[in-house]
Short mmCIF file of C-alpha atoms in Angstrom, two decimals:
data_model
loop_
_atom_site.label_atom_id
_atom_site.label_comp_id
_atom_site.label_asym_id
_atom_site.label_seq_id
_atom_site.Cartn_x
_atom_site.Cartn_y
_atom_site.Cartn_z
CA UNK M 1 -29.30 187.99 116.91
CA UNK M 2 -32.32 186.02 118.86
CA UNK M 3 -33.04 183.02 119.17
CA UNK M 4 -36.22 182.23 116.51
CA UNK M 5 -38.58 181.51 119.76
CA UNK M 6 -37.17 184.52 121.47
CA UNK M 7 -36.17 182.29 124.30
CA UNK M 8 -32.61 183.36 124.45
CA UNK M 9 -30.96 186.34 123.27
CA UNK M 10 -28.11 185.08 121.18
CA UNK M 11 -26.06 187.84 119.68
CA UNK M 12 -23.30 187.52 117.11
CA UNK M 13 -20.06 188.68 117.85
CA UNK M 14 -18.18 187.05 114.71
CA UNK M 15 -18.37 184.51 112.12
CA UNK M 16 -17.12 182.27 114.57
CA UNK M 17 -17.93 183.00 117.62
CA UNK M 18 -21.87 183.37 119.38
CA UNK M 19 -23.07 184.23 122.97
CA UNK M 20 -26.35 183.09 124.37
CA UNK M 21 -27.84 184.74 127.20
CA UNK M 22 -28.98 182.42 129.94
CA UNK M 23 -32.61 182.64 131.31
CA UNK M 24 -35.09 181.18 133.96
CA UNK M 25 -38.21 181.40 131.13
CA UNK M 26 -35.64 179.71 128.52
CA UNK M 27 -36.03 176.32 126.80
CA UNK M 28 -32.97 174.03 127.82
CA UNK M 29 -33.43 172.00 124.65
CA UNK M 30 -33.29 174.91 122.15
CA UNK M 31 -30.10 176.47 123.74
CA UNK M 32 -28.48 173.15 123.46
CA UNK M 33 -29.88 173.06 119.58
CA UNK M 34 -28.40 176.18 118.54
CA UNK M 35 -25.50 174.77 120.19
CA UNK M 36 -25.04 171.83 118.37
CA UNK M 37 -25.87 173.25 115.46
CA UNK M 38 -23.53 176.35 115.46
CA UNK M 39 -20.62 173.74 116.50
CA UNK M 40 -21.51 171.74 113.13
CA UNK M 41 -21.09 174.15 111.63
CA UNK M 42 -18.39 176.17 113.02
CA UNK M 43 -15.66 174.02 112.92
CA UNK M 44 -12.92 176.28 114.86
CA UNK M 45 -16.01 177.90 116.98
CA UNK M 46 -16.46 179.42 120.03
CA UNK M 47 -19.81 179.96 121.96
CA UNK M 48 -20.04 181.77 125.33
CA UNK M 49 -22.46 181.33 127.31
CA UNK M 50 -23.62 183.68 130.28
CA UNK M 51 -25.94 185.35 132.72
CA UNK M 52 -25.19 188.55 132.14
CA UNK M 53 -27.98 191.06 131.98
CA UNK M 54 -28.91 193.81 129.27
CA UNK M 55 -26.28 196.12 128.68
CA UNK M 56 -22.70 194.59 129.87
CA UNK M 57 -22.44 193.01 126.45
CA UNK M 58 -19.34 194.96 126.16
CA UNK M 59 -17.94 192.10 128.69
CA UNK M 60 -18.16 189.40 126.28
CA UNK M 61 -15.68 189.67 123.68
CA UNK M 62 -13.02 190.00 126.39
CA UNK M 63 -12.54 194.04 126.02
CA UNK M 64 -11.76 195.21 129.71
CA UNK M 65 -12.92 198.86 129.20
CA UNK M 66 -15.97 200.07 131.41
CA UNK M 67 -18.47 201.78 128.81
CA UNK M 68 -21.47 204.02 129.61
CA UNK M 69 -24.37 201.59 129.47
CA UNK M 70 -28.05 201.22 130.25
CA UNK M 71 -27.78 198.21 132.56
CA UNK M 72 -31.03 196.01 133.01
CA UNK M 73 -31.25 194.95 136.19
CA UNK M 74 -31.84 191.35 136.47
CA UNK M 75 -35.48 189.80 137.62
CA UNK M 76 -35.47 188.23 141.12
CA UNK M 77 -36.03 185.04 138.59
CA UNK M 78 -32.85 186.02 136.71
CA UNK M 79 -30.49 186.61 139.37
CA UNK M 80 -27.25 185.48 138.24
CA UNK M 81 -26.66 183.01 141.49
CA UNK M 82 -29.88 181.51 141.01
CA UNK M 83 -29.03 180.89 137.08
CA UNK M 84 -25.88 179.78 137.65
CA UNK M 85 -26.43 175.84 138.13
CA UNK M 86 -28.89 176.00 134.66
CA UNK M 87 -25.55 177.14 132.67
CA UNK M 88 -24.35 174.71 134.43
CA UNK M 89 -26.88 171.54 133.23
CA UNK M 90 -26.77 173.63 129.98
CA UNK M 91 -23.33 173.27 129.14
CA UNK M 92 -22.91 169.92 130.03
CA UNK M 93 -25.53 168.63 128.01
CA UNK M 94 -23.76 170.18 124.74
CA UNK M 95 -20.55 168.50 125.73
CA UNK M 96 -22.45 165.36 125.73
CA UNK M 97 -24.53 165.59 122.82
CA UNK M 98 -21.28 167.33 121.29
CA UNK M 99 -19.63 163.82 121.62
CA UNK M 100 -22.54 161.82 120.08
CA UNK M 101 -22.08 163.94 117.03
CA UNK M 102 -18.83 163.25 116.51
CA UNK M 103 -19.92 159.04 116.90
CA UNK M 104 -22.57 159.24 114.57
CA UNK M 105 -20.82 161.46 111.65
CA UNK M 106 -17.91 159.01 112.28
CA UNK M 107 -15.24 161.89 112.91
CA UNK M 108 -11.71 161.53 113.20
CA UNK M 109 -11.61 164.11 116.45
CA UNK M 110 -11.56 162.13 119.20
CA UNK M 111 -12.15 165.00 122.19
CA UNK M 112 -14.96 167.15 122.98
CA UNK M 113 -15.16 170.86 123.61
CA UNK M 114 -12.28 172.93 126.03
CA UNK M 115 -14.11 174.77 128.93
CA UNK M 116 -13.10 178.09 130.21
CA UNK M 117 -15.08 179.12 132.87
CA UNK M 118 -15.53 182.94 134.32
CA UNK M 119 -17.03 184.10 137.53
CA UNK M 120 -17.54 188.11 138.96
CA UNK M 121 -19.73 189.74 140.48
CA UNK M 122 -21.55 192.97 139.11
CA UNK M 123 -20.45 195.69 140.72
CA UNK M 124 -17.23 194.91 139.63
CA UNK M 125 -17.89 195.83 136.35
CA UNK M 126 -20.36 198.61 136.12
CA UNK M 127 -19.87 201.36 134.47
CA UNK M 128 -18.44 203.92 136.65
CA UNK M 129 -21.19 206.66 136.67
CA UNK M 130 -23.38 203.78 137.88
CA UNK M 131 -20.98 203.32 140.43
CA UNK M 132 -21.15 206.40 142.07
CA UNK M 133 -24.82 206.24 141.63
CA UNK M 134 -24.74 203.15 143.68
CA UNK M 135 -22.34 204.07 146.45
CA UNK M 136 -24.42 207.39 147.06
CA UNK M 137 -27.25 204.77 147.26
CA UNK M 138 -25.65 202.81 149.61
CA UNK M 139 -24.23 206.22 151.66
CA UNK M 140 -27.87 206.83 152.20
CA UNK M 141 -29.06 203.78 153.26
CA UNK M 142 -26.11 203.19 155.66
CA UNK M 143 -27.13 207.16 157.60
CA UNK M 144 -30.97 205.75 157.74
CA UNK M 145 -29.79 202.53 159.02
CA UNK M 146 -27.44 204.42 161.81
CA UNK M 147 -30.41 206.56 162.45
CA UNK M 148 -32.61 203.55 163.15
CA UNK M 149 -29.74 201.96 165.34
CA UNK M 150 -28.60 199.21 162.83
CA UNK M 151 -24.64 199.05 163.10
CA UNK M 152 -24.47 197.05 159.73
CA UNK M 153 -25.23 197.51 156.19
CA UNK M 154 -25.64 194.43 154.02
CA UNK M 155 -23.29 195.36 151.07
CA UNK M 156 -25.23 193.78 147.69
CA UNK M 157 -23.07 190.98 145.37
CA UNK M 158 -24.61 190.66 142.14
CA UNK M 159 -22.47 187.72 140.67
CA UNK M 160 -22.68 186.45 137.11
CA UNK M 161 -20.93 183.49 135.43
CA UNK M 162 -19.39 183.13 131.86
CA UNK M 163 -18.90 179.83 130.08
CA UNK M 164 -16.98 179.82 126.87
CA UNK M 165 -16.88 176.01 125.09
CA UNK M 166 -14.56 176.29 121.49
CA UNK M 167 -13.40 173.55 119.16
CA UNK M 168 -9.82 174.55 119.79
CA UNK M 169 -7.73 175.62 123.20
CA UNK M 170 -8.21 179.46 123.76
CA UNK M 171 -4.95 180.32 125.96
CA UNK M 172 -5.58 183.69 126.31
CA UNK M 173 -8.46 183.32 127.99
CA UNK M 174 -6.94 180.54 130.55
CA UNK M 175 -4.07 183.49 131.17
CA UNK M 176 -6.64 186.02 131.95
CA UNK M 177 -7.81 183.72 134.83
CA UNK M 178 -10.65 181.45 133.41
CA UNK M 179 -10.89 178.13 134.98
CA UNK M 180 -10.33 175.56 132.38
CA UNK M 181 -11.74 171.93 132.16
CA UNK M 182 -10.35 169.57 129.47
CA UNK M 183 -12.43 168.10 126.97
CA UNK M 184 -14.34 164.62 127.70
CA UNK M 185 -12.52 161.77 125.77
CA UNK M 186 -14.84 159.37 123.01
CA UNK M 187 -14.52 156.11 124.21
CA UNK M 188 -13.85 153.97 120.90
CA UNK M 189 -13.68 150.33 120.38
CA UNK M 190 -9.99 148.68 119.32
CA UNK M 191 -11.32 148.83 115.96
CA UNK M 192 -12.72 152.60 115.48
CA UNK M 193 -9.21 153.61 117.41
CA UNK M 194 -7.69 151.57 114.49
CA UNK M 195 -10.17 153.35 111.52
CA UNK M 196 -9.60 156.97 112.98
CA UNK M 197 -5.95 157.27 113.34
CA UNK M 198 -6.09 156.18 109.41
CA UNK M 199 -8.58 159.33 108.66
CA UNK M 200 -6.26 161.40 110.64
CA UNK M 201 -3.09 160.41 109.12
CA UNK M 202 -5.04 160.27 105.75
CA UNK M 203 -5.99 164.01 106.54
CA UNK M 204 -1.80 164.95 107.14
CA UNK M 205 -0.58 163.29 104.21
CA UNK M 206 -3.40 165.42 101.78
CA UNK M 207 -2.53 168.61 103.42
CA UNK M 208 1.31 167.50 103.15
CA UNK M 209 1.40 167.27 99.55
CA UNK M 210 2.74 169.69 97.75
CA UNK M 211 0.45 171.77 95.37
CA UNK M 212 1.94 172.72 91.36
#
């Protein structure tokens, strides 16, 4: 599933859980809308968010097995260092915003999202005919290097970053590795502390009772 400007490819994986593809051409503000807006909706969500390139999608529902694939190599404007620091500015603006949501609808929840972050590098991950593609590549390059009298042959790191933000803790994820970052805290007056501990115990009691 796209994005309806075509900025971002956002692809479905579940009824609860989206991916958006960071870009250098995207629009900050719509990834951030979608954002918002799949969160309001989604109430146990998760969205990852990524620089992956075309054709590794099989990397982000967590599924470990290498699978033939048509890989897209990434622009020199899409490299996934270079894109790295716009996840980055991307996620923390939804955590933000995320917050002022939860002010302005007057919600009982009183944290933000949970942050798992993911770093590799490419050739980690590529399917293994590619892999043998690319070491044959590099086999050449290293003899016509020797030939010309170069001793060394740059090696090339294609890293990529994954950011998954959910509603609720994901602890497989943080046991696979992810770096996690705990969700920012509302700061509420004496008052709203007061008025939301009474919509949360409110909430308890309801689901406490018993149903005939």
């Amino acid at each position: 599933m796209d994005e309806p400007n075509q900025d971002a490819a956002v692809e479905a994986q579940d009824a609860e859980m989206h991916c958006i593809r960071i870009t250098s051409h995207g629009k900050i503000q719509n990834w951030v809308s979608f954002a918002l807006n799949f969160f309001e909706k989604k109430s146990q969500g998760t969205l990852i968010l990524h620089t992956l390139p075309l054709g590794l999608d099989h990397l982000l529902n967590g599924s470990t097995d290498l699978v033939e694939a048509k890989i897209e190599p990434p622009s020199k404007s899409d490299r996934g260092a270079d894109l790295a620091p716009r996840l980055i500015s991307v996620v923390e603006i939804i955590k933000r915003e995320y917050l002022k949501i939860l002010a302005s609808s007057k919600s009982a929840r009183l944290i933000g999202l949970h942050q798992y972050n993911e770093i590799g590098c490419l050739e980690d991950v590529e399917p293994a005919k590619q892999q043998s593609q690319v070491a044959e590549e590099e086999r050449t390059a290293s003899i016509l290097q020797a030939l010309e009298g170069k001793n060394y042959l740059k090696h090339k790191q294609t890293p990529y970053m994954k950011i998954t933000l959910s509603v609720e803790p994901l602890g497989d994820l943080a046991d696979k590795g992810a770096t996690y970052q705990a969700p920012l805290r509302r700061h509420l007056s004496k008052s709203a502390k007061a008025r939301a501990k009474k919509k949360i115990a409110k909430v308890a009691n309801s689901d406490a009772m018993p149903v005939d």
